[in-house]
Amino acid sequence: MRRALLLGLLTVALIAVGCGDDDTETSTDTSVPTETETETETETEIAEPTSTTAAPTPSELPGERIDIFPYEGTELAVVGVEGDDVLNVRAAPGVEYEVVAELDPLADGVMPTGHNRQLEDGPIWAEIEVDGTTGWASTAFLAHLGEVRDATTELYPDVADRPRGDTMLQLGELVADRVAGFDEPEPDVVVVDGPSVGDLGEITVDVVGFPDDAVLGERLHIFAEPDPGGESFTMRTVESTTLCRRGVSDGLCV
């Protein structure tokens, strides 16, 4: 009788211990996320948000269609875009629409379809074709490439007046400021390529926003000679490309 009682008590104790282990495992999560799970969560947090605005049908496009440049059959180039940036081509005119292509700051040969729309807040967008993709881009960053000329002596008739800068970036800004002059509103100065330094220093700068209905601005390709010691640069030559708003005829803006 006593032996049976003891066996019963022992059995109950063992069952109680087993139940205690099950509760601990259930209530405490000691699992560690795998490397793949951790990377997935991080990528989700830092991923660039995408547009949720659906592309409208042709009859639903925002803004008003206008008969204005750029015209079908012409060629455009990207202008005024920083060298480390791109021009977004979107599914419809407006920054809220999906990006369907990207254009580098020196991209050219961009073909407009002739379909242009002006939005309610003012900007004009052009429908363009890029490597088989049709999309929309702001005309504020598109222009026709006009005449290319050596502007060195035009800007600095006296060799002694050629500017010097501590860096190619500073030198580029000095030359761009001379081209911009004192026009109002003041044109924008944008570094679209470089600076780079080899045997010569090199930088390309767009000066855009001229108060002219034909000429948007100039693209300046600047070369400079490093001074002894390489601590500064003296301008050597400036190649200028005219950036035209409406079109080009024999290299001249129309």
mmCIF file of C-alpha atoms in Angstrom:
data_model
loop_
_atom_site.group_PDB
_atom_site.id
_atom_site.type_symbol
_atom_site.label_atom_id
_atom_site.label_comp_id
_atom_site.label_asym_id
_atom_site.label_seq_id
_atom_site.Cartn_x
_atom_site.Cartn_y
_atom_site.Cartn_z
ATOM 1 C CA MET A 1 0.000 0.000 0.000
ATOM 2 C CA ARG A 2 2.743 2.457 1.018
ATOM 3 C CA ARG A 3 4.800 1.382 -2.000
ATOM 4 C CA ALA A 4 1.842 2.030 -4.344
ATOM 5 C CA LEU A 5 1.306 5.486 -2.818
ATOM 6 C CA LEU A 6 4.948 6.419 -3.329
ATOM 7 C CA LEU A 7 4.873 5.283 -6.942
ATOM 8 C CA GLY A 8 1.776 7.395 -7.553
ATOM 9 C CA LEU A 9 3.362 10.519 -6.090
ATOM 10 C CA LEU A 10 6.508 10.017 -8.173
ATOM 11 C CA THR A 11 4.458 9.706 -11.347
ATOM 12 C CA VAL A 12 2.589 12.960 -10.643
ATOM 13 C CA ALA A 13 5.886 14.807 -10.031
ATOM 14 C CA LEU A 14 7.354 13.634 -13.317
ATOM 15 C CA ILE A 15 4.249 14.727 -15.208
ATOM 16 C CA ALA A 16 4.417 18.188 -13.562
ATOM 17 C CA VAL A 17 8.055 18.648 -14.591
ATOM 18 C CA GLY A 18 7.243 17.700 -18.187
ATOM 19 C CA CYS A 19 4.390 20.226 -18.352
ATOM 20 C CA GLY A 20 6.694 22.967 -17.005
ATOM 21 C CA ASP A 21 9.163 22.402 -19.891
ATOM 22 C CA ASP A 22 6.396 22.644 -22.523
ATOM 23 C CA ASP A 23 5.201 26.040 -21.133
ATOM 24 C CA THR A 24 8.710 27.518 -21.236
ATOM 25 C CA GLU A 25 9.274 26.578 -24.867
ATOM 26 C CA THR A 26 5.862 27.923 -25.835
ATOM 27 C CA SER A 27 6.080 31.260 -24.026
ATOM 28 C CA THR A 28 9.735 32.145 -24.796
ATOM 29 C CA ASP A 29 10.942 32.592 -28.415
ATOM 30 C CA THR A 30 14.673 32.012 -28.432
ATOM 31 C CA SER A 31 14.968 31.762 -32.220
ATOM 32 C CA VAL A 32 17.501 34.026 -34.008
ATOM 33 C CA PRO A 33 16.638 35.328 -37.490
ATOM 34 C CA THR A 34 18.721 33.850 -40.259
ATOM 35 C CA GLU A 35 21.074 36.033 -42.296
ATOM 36 C CA THR A 36 18.634 35.982 -45.212
ATOM 37 C CA GLU A 37 15.720 37.135 -43.037
ATOM 38 C CA THR A 38 17.782 40.002 -41.582
ATOM 39 C CA GLU A 39 18.868 41.218 -45.027
ATOM 40 C CA THR A 40 15.310 41.064 -46.325
ATOM 41 C CA GLU A 41 13.982 43.195 -43.475
ATOM 42 C CA THR A 42 16.767 45.771 -43.936
ATOM 43 C CA GLU A 43 16.227 46.027 -47.671
ATOM 44 C CA THR A 44 12.510 46.568 -47.137
ATOM 45 C CA GLU A 45 13.153 49.431 -44.720
ATOM 46 C CA ILE A 46 15.625 51.292 -46.963
ATOM 47 C CA ALA A 47 14.079 50.486 -50.346
ATOM 48 C CA GLU A 48 13.156 53.554 -52.382
ATOM 49 C CA PRO A 49 9.371 53.932 -52.478
ATOM 50 C CA THR A 50 7.773 53.417 -55.858
ATOM 51 C CA SER A 51 4.904 55.392 -57.317
ATOM 52 C CA THR A 52 1.451 54.006 -56.730
ATOM 53 C CA THR A 53 -0.212 56.311 -59.272
ATOM 54 C CA ALA A 54 -1.531 54.275 -62.179
ATOM 55 C CA ALA A 55 -0.594 55.437 -65.661
ATOM 56 C CA PRO A 56 -3.603 57.246 -67.158
ATOM 57 C CA THR A 57 -5.093 56.428 -70.525
ATOM 58 C CA PRO A 58 -4.333 58.888 -73.367
ATOM 59 C CA SER A 59 -7.676 60.630 -72.798
ATOM 60 C CA GLU A 60 -6.916 60.989 -69.067
ATOM 61 C CA LEU A 61 -3.449 62.533 -69.339
ATOM 62 C CA PRO A 62 -3.001 65.496 -66.986
ATOM 63 C CA GLY A 63 -2.643 69.028 -68.267
ATOM 64 C CA GLU A 64 -3.518 70.523 -71.615
ATOM 65 C CA ARG A 65 -2.053 69.536 -74.963
ATOM 66 C CA ILE A 66 -0.157 72.420 -76.584
ATOM 67 C CA ASP A 67 1.330 72.836 -80.044
ATOM 68 C CA ILE A 68 4.823 73.924 -79.092
ATOM 69 C CA PHE A 69 8.410 72.691 -79.350
ATOM 70 C CA PRO A 70 9.948 70.181 -79.183
ATOM 71 C CA TYR A 71 8.592 68.980 -82.501
ATOM 72 C CA GLU A 72 8.469 65.479 -83.945
ATOM 73 C CA GLY A 73 11.453 64.622 -86.143
ATOM 74 C CA THR A 74 13.963 66.697 -84.165
ATOM 75 C CA GLU A 75 16.611 65.483 -81.716
ATOM 76 C CA LEU A 76 17.033 66.530 -78.099
ATOM 77 C CA ALA A 77 19.757 66.292 -75.472
ATOM 78 C CA VAL A 78 19.584 66.246 -71.692
ATOM 79 C CA VAL A 79 20.778 69.534 -70.148
ATOM 80 C CA GLY A 80 21.121 70.982 -66.657
ATOM 81 C CA VAL A 81 21.305 67.624 -64.838
ATOM 82 C CA GLU A 82 24.058 67.096 -62.245
ATOM 83 C CA GLY A 83 26.800 64.667 -63.246
ATOM 84 C CA ASP A 84 25.895 62.173 -60.504
ATOM 85 C CA ASP A 85 22.151 62.302 -61.250
ATOM 86 C CA VAL A 86 19.780 61.183 -64.027
ATOM 87 C CA LEU A 87 16.738 62.591 -65.807
ATOM 88 C CA ASN A 88 13.692 60.442 -65.072
ATOM 89 C CA VAL A 89 11.411 59.509 -67.954
ATOM 90 C CA ARG A 90 7.928 58.802 -66.580
ATOM 91 C CA ALA A 91 4.809 56.953 -67.658
ATOM 92 C CA ALA A 92 2.864 60.232 -67.851
ATOM 93 C CA PRO A 93 3.570 63.961 -67.444
ATOM 94 C CA GLY A 94 4.098 64.564 -63.728
ATOM 95 C CA VAL A 95 6.551 63.574 -61.003
ATOM 96 C CA GLU A 96 3.989 61.293 -59.346
ATOM 97 C CA TYR A 97 4.058 58.738 -62.161
ATOM 98 C CA GLU A 98 6.213 55.631 -62.498
ATOM 99 C CA VAL A 99 9.752 55.968 -63.883
ATOM 100 C CA VAL A 100 10.019 53.973 -67.133
ATOM 101 C CA ALA A 101 13.553 55.007 -68.167
ATOM 102 C CA GLU A 102 16.531 57.088 -67.032
ATOM 103 C CA LEU A 103 18.738 59.401 -69.089
ATOM 104 C CA ASP A 104 22.349 60.307 -68.286
ATOM 105 C CA PRO A 105 23.335 64.001 -67.956
ATOM 106 C CA LEU A 106 25.090 63.901 -71.366
ATOM 107 C CA ALA A 107 22.480 61.792 -73.193
ATOM 108 C CA ASP A 108 21.545 62.980 -76.680
ATOM 109 C CA GLY A 109 19.642 61.675 -79.684
ATOM 110 C CA VAL A 110 16.385 61.782 -77.695
ATOM 111 C CA MET A 111 13.423 61.741 -80.080
ATOM 112 C CA PRO A 112 10.247 63.731 -79.255
ATOM 113 C CA THR A 113 6.896 62.555 -80.618
ATOM 114 C CA GLY A 114 5.496 66.088 -80.901
ATOM 115 C CA HIS A 115 2.957 65.460 -78.120
ATOM 116 C CA ASN A 116 3.554 68.100 -75.420
ATOM 117 C CA ARG A 117 1.393 68.991 -72.437
ATOM 118 C CA GLN A 118 1.365 71.901 -70.014
ATOM 119 C CA LEU A 119 0.389 71.065 -66.449
ATOM 120 C CA GLU A 120 -1.789 73.276 -64.271
ATOM 121 C CA ASP A 121 1.200 74.349 -62.171
ATOM 122 C CA GLY A 122 3.095 75.522 -65.258
ATOM 123 C CA PRO A 123 5.732 72.966 -66.348
ATOM 124 C CA ILE A 124 5.685 71.641 -69.900
ATOM 125 C CA TRP A 125 6.329 67.937 -70.459
ATOM 126 C CA ALA A 126 7.248 66.284 -73.750
ATOM 127 C CA GLU A 127 6.515 62.733 -74.830
ATOM 128 C CA ILE A 128 9.790 61.154 -75.984
ATOM 129 C CA GLU A 129 11.130 57.829 -77.225
ATOM 130 C CA VAL A 130 14.155 56.291 -75.491
ATOM 131 C CA ASP A 131 15.574 52.983 -76.744
ATOM 132 C CA GLY A 132 12.147 51.720 -77.753
ATOM 133 C CA THR A 133 10.425 53.025 -74.620
ATOM 134 C CA THR A 134 7.925 55.876 -74.813
ATOM 135 C CA GLY A 135 7.598 58.163 -71.808
ATOM 136 C CA TRP A 136 7.486 61.756 -70.610
ATOM 137 C CA ALA A 137 10.166 64.193 -69.435
ATOM 138 C CA SER A 138 10.182 67.813 -68.334
ATOM 139 C CA THR A 139 11.272 70.199 -71.090
ATOM 140 C CA ALA A 140 13.188 72.175 -68.465
ATOM 141 C CA PHE A 141 15.910 69.531 -68.878
ATOM 142 C CA LEU A 142 15.779 69.046 -72.655
ATOM 143 C CA ALA A 143 17.293 71.151 -75.439
ATOM 144 C CA HIS A 144 18.587 71.006 -79.004
ATOM 145 C CA LEU A 145 22.381 70.980 -79.401
ATOM 146 C CA GLY A 146 23.464 73.842 -81.616
ATOM 147 C CA GLU A 147 26.767 75.239 -82.823
ATOM 148 C CA VAL A 148 30.026 74.010 -81.271
ATOM 149 C CA ARG A 149 32.816 76.574 -81.237
ATOM 150 C CA ASP A 150 36.109 77.444 -79.562
ATOM 151 C CA ALA A 151 35.122 80.244 -77.178
ATOM 152 C CA THR A 152 38.549 80.733 -75.572
ATOM 153 C CA THR A 153 39.516 84.035 -77.175
ATOM 154 C CA GLU A 154 35.891 85.209 -77.182
ATOM 155 C CA LEU A 155 35.799 84.961 -73.403
ATOM 156 C CA TYR A 156 39.426 85.903 -72.702
ATOM 157 C CA PRO A 157 41.007 87.903 -75.573
ATOM 158 C CA ASP A 158 44.177 88.429 -73.538
ATOM 159 C CA VAL A 159 45.988 85.235 -72.520
ATOM 160 C CA ALA A 160 47.065 86.933 -69.297
ATOM 161 C CA ASP A 161 43.405 87.218 -68.260
ATOM 162 C CA ARG A 162 42.725 83.496 -68.342
ATOM 163 C CA PRO A 163 41.494 82.483 -64.894
ATOM 164 C CA ARG A 164 43.174 80.248 -62.350
ATOM 165 C CA GLY A 165 41.459 78.108 -59.729
ATOM 166 C CA ASP A 166 42.606 76.052 -56.763
ATOM 167 C CA THR A 167 40.496 73.195 -58.134
ATOM 168 C CA MET A 168 38.899 72.337 -61.475
ATOM 169 C CA LEU A 169 35.516 72.818 -59.858
ATOM 170 C CA GLN A 170 36.408 76.365 -58.836
ATOM 171 C CA LEU A 171 37.818 77.102 -62.275
ATOM 172 C CA GLY A 172 34.664 75.768 -63.938
ATOM 173 C CA GLU A 173 32.533 78.069 -61.816
ATOM 174 C CA LEU A 174 34.691 81.092 -62.702
ATOM 175 C CA VAL A 175 34.325 80.468 -66.441
ATOM 176 C CA ALA A 176 30.587 79.745 -66.095
ATOM 177 C CA ASP A 177 30.038 82.981 -64.175
ATOM 178 C CA ARG A 178 31.691 84.909 -66.999
ATOM 179 C CA VAL A 179 29.345 83.308 -69.531
ATOM 180 C CA ALA A 180 26.295 83.888 -67.323
ATOM 181 C CA GLY A 181 27.149 87.576 -67.014
ATOM 182 C CA PHE A 182 24.714 89.753 -65.101
ATOM 183 C CA ASP A 183 21.465 88.616 -66.682
ATOM 184 C CA GLU A 184 18.303 88.552 -64.587
ATOM 185 C CA PRO A 185 17.070 86.067 -63.666
ATOM 186 C CA GLU A 186 20.527 84.644 -63.082
ATOM 187 C CA PRO A 187 21.143 81.461 -65.128
ATOM 188 C CA ASP A 188 21.758 78.157 -63.367
ATOM 189 C CA VAL A 189 25.270 76.691 -63.366
ATOM 190 C CA VAL A 190 25.347 72.879 -63.295
ATOM 191 C CA VAL A 191 28.384 70.573 -63.436
ATOM 192 C CA VAL A 192 27.284 67.801 -65.803
ATOM 193 C CA ASP A 193 30.587 65.914 -66.149
ATOM 194 C CA GLY A 194 33.835 65.767 -64.177
ATOM 195 C CA PRO A 195 35.979 67.221 -62.905
ATOM 196 C CA SER A 196 38.780 64.878 -63.941
ATOM 197 C CA VAL A 197 42.549 65.391 -63.964
ATOM 198 C CA GLY A 198 45.139 63.740 -66.200
ATOM 199 C CA ASP A 199 47.689 65.546 -68.318
ATOM 200 C CA LEU A 200 45.034 68.268 -68.363
ATOM 201 C CA GLY A 201 42.183 69.106 -66.032
ATOM 202 C CA GLU A 202 38.741 68.759 -67.573
ATOM 203 C CA ILE A 203 35.181 69.684 -66.580
ATOM 204 C CA THR A 204 31.858 70.210 -68.387
ATOM 205 C CA VAL A 205 29.388 72.793 -67.111
ATOM 206 C CA ASP A 206 25.910 73.729 -68.336
ATOM 207 C CA VAL A 207 24.842 77.364 -67.989
ATOM 208 C CA VAL A 208 21.073 77.312 -68.535
ATOM 209 C CA GLY A 209 18.200 79.739 -68.145
ATOM 210 C CA PHE A 210 19.178 82.562 -70.505
ATOM 211 C CA PRO A 211 16.445 85.231 -70.871
ATOM 212 C CA ASP A 212 16.141 84.443 -74.575
ATOM 213 C CA ASP A 213 13.271 82.753 -76.398
ATOM 214 C CA ALA A 214 15.655 80.909 -78.728
ATOM 215 C CA VAL A 215 18.837 80.245 -76.716
ATOM 216 C CA LEU A 216 18.465 78.274 -73.490
ATOM 217 C CA GLY A 217 22.141 78.462 -72.555
ATOM 218 C CA GLU A 218 25.606 77.077 -73.243
ATOM 219 C CA ARG A 219 27.486 73.879 -72.466
ATOM 220 C CA LEU A 220 31.111 74.632 -71.585
ATOM 221 C CA HIS A 221 33.798 71.977 -71.991
ATOM 222 C CA ILE A 222 36.761 73.444 -70.124
ATOM 223 C CA PHE A 223 40.389 72.280 -70.275
ATOM 224 C CA ALA A 224 43.092 73.526 -67.925
ATOM 225 C CA GLU A 225 46.800 73.048 -67.319
ATOM 226 C CA PRO A 226 47.885 71.976 -63.814
ATOM 227 C CA ASP A 227 50.325 74.482 -62.363
ATOM 228 C CA PRO A 228 53.719 73.247 -61.098
ATOM 229 C CA GLY A 229 53.071 71.272 -57.931
ATOM 230 C CA GLY A 230 49.521 70.465 -59.018
ATOM 231 C CA GLU A 231 47.975 72.802 -56.451
ATOM 232 C CA SER A 232 46.041 74.944 -58.928
ATOM 233 C CA PHE A 233 44.845 75.034 -62.543
ATOM 234 C CA THR A 234 45.036 77.664 -65.279
ATOM 235 C CA MET A 235 42.411 77.640 -67.997
ATOM 236 C CA ARG A 236 43.703 76.567 -71.392
ATOM 237 C CA THR A 237 40.675 76.327 -73.725
ATOM 238 C CA VAL A 238 36.876 76.490 -73.624
ATOM 239 C CA GLU A 239 34.690 74.643 -76.105
ATOM 240 C CA SER A 240 31.109 75.950 -76.103
ATOM 241 C CA THR A 241 27.971 74.242 -77.408
ATOM 242 C CA THR A 242 24.887 76.417 -77.817
ATOM 243 C CA LEU A 243 21.758 74.954 -76.198
ATOM 244 C CA CYS A 244 18.669 75.834 -78.215
ATOM 245 C CA ARG A 245 15.070 75.930 -76.987
ATOM 246 C CA ARG A 246 12.982 75.589 -80.170
ATOM 247 C CA GLY A 247 15.244 73.944 -82.707
ATOM 248 C CA VAL A 248 18.408 74.252 -84.797
ATOM 249 C CA SER A 249 19.070 75.284 -88.399
ATOM 250 C CA ASP A 250 22.641 75.127 -89.737
ATOM 251 C CA GLY A 251 23.901 75.032 -86.162
ATOM 252 C CA LEU A 252 21.997 78.162 -85.156
ATOM 253 C CA CYS A 253 19.046 78.376 -82.776
ATOM 254 C CA VAL A 254 15.714 79.162 -84.426
#
